[in-house]
mmCIF file of C-alpha atoms in Angstrom:
data_model
loop_
_atom_site.group_PDB
_atom_site.id
_atom_site.type_symbol
_atom_site.label_atom_id
_atom_site.label_comp_id
_atom_site.label_asym_id
_atom_site.label_seq_id
_atom_site.Cartn_x
_atom_site.Cartn_y
_atom_site.Cartn_z
ATOM 1 C CA UNK M 362 -22.982 -47.192 -38.558
ATOM 2 C CA UNK M 363 -22.894 -48.668 -42.034
ATOM 3 C CA UNK M 364 -22.802 -47.123 -45.483
ATOM 4 C CA UNK M 365 -23.330 -43.335 -45.365
ATOM 5 C CA UNK M 366 -25.253 -43.341 -48.654
ATOM 6 C CA UNK M 367 -28.060 -45.305 -46.959
ATOM 7 C CA UNK M 368 -28.741 -42.473 -44.461
ATOM 8 C CA UNK M 369 -30.742 -40.693 -47.204
ATOM 9 C CA UNK M 370 -33.501 -43.249 -46.640
ATOM 10 C CA UNK M 371 -33.781 -42.161 -42.989
ATOM 11 C CA UNK M 372 -34.085 -38.363 -43.380
ATOM 12 C CA UNK M 373 -36.676 -36.995 -40.954
ATOM 13 C CA UNK M 374 -36.149 -33.212 -41.152
ATOM 14 C CA UNK M 375 -35.015 -30.381 -43.385
ATOM 15 C CA UNK M 376 -33.768 -28.176 -40.507
ATOM 16 C CA UNK M 377 -30.863 -28.995 -38.185
ATOM 17 C CA UNK M 378 -30.954 -29.766 -34.475
ATOM 18 C CA UNK M 379 -28.071 -30.446 -32.117
ATOM 19 C CA UNK M 380 -27.134 -34.103 -32.284
ATOM 20 C CA UNK M 381 -28.839 -34.690 -35.644
ATOM 21 C CA UNK M 382 -27.075 -36.474 -38.476
ATOM 22 C CA UNK M 383 -26.599 -34.199 -41.501
ATOM 23 C CA UNK M 384 -26.880 -36.108 -44.777
ATOM 24 C CA UNK M 385 -25.088 -34.895 -47.902
ATOM 25 C CA UNK M 386 -26.065 -35.627 -51.509
ATOM 26 C CA UNK M 387 -22.681 -37.216 -52.241
ATOM 27 C CA UNK M 388 -23.082 -39.996 -49.639
ATOM 28 C CA UNK M 389 -21.395 -38.382 -46.644
ATOM 29 C CA UNK M 390 -22.750 -37.756 -43.146
ATOM 30 C CA UNK M 391 -21.741 -35.781 -40.057
ATOM 31 C CA UNK M 392 -23.177 -34.926 -36.646
ATOM 32 C CA UNK M 393 -24.471 -31.419 -35.907
ATOM 33 C CA UNK M 394 -22.506 -30.232 -32.868
ATOM 34 C CA UNK M 395 -23.322 -26.539 -33.095
ATOM 35 C CA UNK M 396 -25.791 -24.126 -34.671
ATOM 36 C CA UNK M 397 -25.021 -20.454 -35.230
ATOM 37 C CA UNK M 398 -28.334 -18.735 -35.937
ATOM 38 C CA UNK M 399 -26.718 -15.330 -36.504
ATOM 39 C CA UNK M 400 -24.500 -16.621 -39.322
ATOM 40 C CA UNK M 401 -27.038 -19.250 -40.478
ATOM 41 C CA UNK M 402 -24.390 -21.968 -40.195
ATOM 42 C CA UNK M 403 -23.994 -25.358 -38.573
ATOM 43 C CA UNK M 404 -20.869 -26.908 -37.111
ATOM 44 C CA UNK M 405 -20.491 -30.585 -37.852
ATOM 45 C CA UNK M 406 -18.199 -33.302 -36.596
ATOM 46 C CA UNK M 407 -17.258 -35.834 -39.223
ATOM 47 C CA UNK M 408 -14.702 -38.444 -40.181
ATOM 48 C CA UNK M 409 -12.932 -39.186 -43.466
ATOM 49 C CA UNK M 410 -13.700 -35.772 -45.041
ATOM 50 C CA UNK M 411 -10.160 -34.358 -44.961
ATOM 51 C CA UNK M 412 -8.398 -37.732 -44.892
ATOM 52 C CA UNK M 413 -8.923 -41.374 -44.081
ATOM 53 C CA UNK M 414 -9.776 -41.947 -40.391
ATOM 54 C CA UNK M 415 -9.300 -38.253 -39.545
ATOM 55 C CA UNK M 416 -12.030 -36.684 -37.386
ATOM 56 C CA UNK M 417 -12.607 -32.974 -37.930
ATOM 57 C CA UNK M 418 -15.132 -30.219 -37.342
ATOM 58 C CA UNK M 419 -16.175 -27.622 -39.900
ATOM 59 C CA UNK M 420 -18.701 -24.837 -40.209
ATOM 60 C CA UNK M 421 -21.022 -24.801 -43.218
ATOM 61 C CA UNK M 422 -24.053 -22.800 -44.288
ATOM 62 C CA UNK M 423 -27.388 -24.334 -43.294
ATOM 63 C CA UNK M 424 -28.547 -23.779 -46.874
ATOM 64 C CA UNK M 425 -25.580 -25.566 -48.463
ATOM 65 C CA UNK M 426 -26.897 -27.145 -51.664
ATOM 66 C CA UNK M 427 -25.097 -30.416 -50.880
ATOM 67 C CA UNK M 428 -27.221 -31.001 -47.735
ATOM 68 C CA UNK M 429 -30.251 -33.175 -48.501
ATOM 69 C CA UNK M 430 -31.635 -33.347 -44.956
ATOM 70 C CA UNK M 431 -31.194 -34.420 -41.367
ATOM 71 C CA UNK M 432 -31.917 -37.490 -39.291
ATOM 72 C CA UNK M 433 -33.028 -36.139 -35.936
ATOM 73 C CA UNK M 434 -31.431 -37.507 -32.796
ATOM 74 C CA UNK M 435 -34.702 -39.123 -31.708
ATOM 75 C CA UNK M 436 -34.480 -41.290 -34.839
ATOM 76 C CA UNK M 437 -30.829 -42.309 -34.384
ATOM 77 C CA UNK M 438 -29.693 -45.286 -32.346
ATOM 78 C CA UNK M 439 -28.120 -43.612 -29.339
ATOM 79 C CA UNK M 440 -24.368 -43.570 -28.963
ATOM 80 C CA UNK M 441 -21.899 -40.924 -27.876
ATOM 81 C CA UNK M 442 -23.256 -37.858 -29.656
ATOM 82 C CA UNK M 443 -21.382 -34.656 -28.965
ATOM 83 C CA UNK M 444 -23.223 -31.431 -28.153
ATOM 84 C CA UNK M 445 -21.643 -28.035 -28.046
ATOM 85 C CA UNK M 446 -22.997 -24.709 -26.808
ATOM 86 C CA UNK M 447 -22.247 -21.710 -28.987
ATOM 87 C CA UNK M 448 -21.760 -18.490 -27.006
ATOM 88 C CA UNK M 449 -22.270 -15.125 -28.694
#
């Protein structure tokens, strides 16, 4: 909740975990809902990326240069975080 740019101050990890908040350099955040270790990607759920008020999911590389870090779930006020199992 609040301004996404302020999440940078709360980064607690450089590697993703399910349920963590991914923080981007340009002031955007999303929730990690999947991790694909074979492709070295994460799947995030986010809002307002493709359009105002639109919720979407997308897959991005874990090493994407726009990612500055993660706020682990244990450091986030609990709400309805989505988890997803990835089957290979």
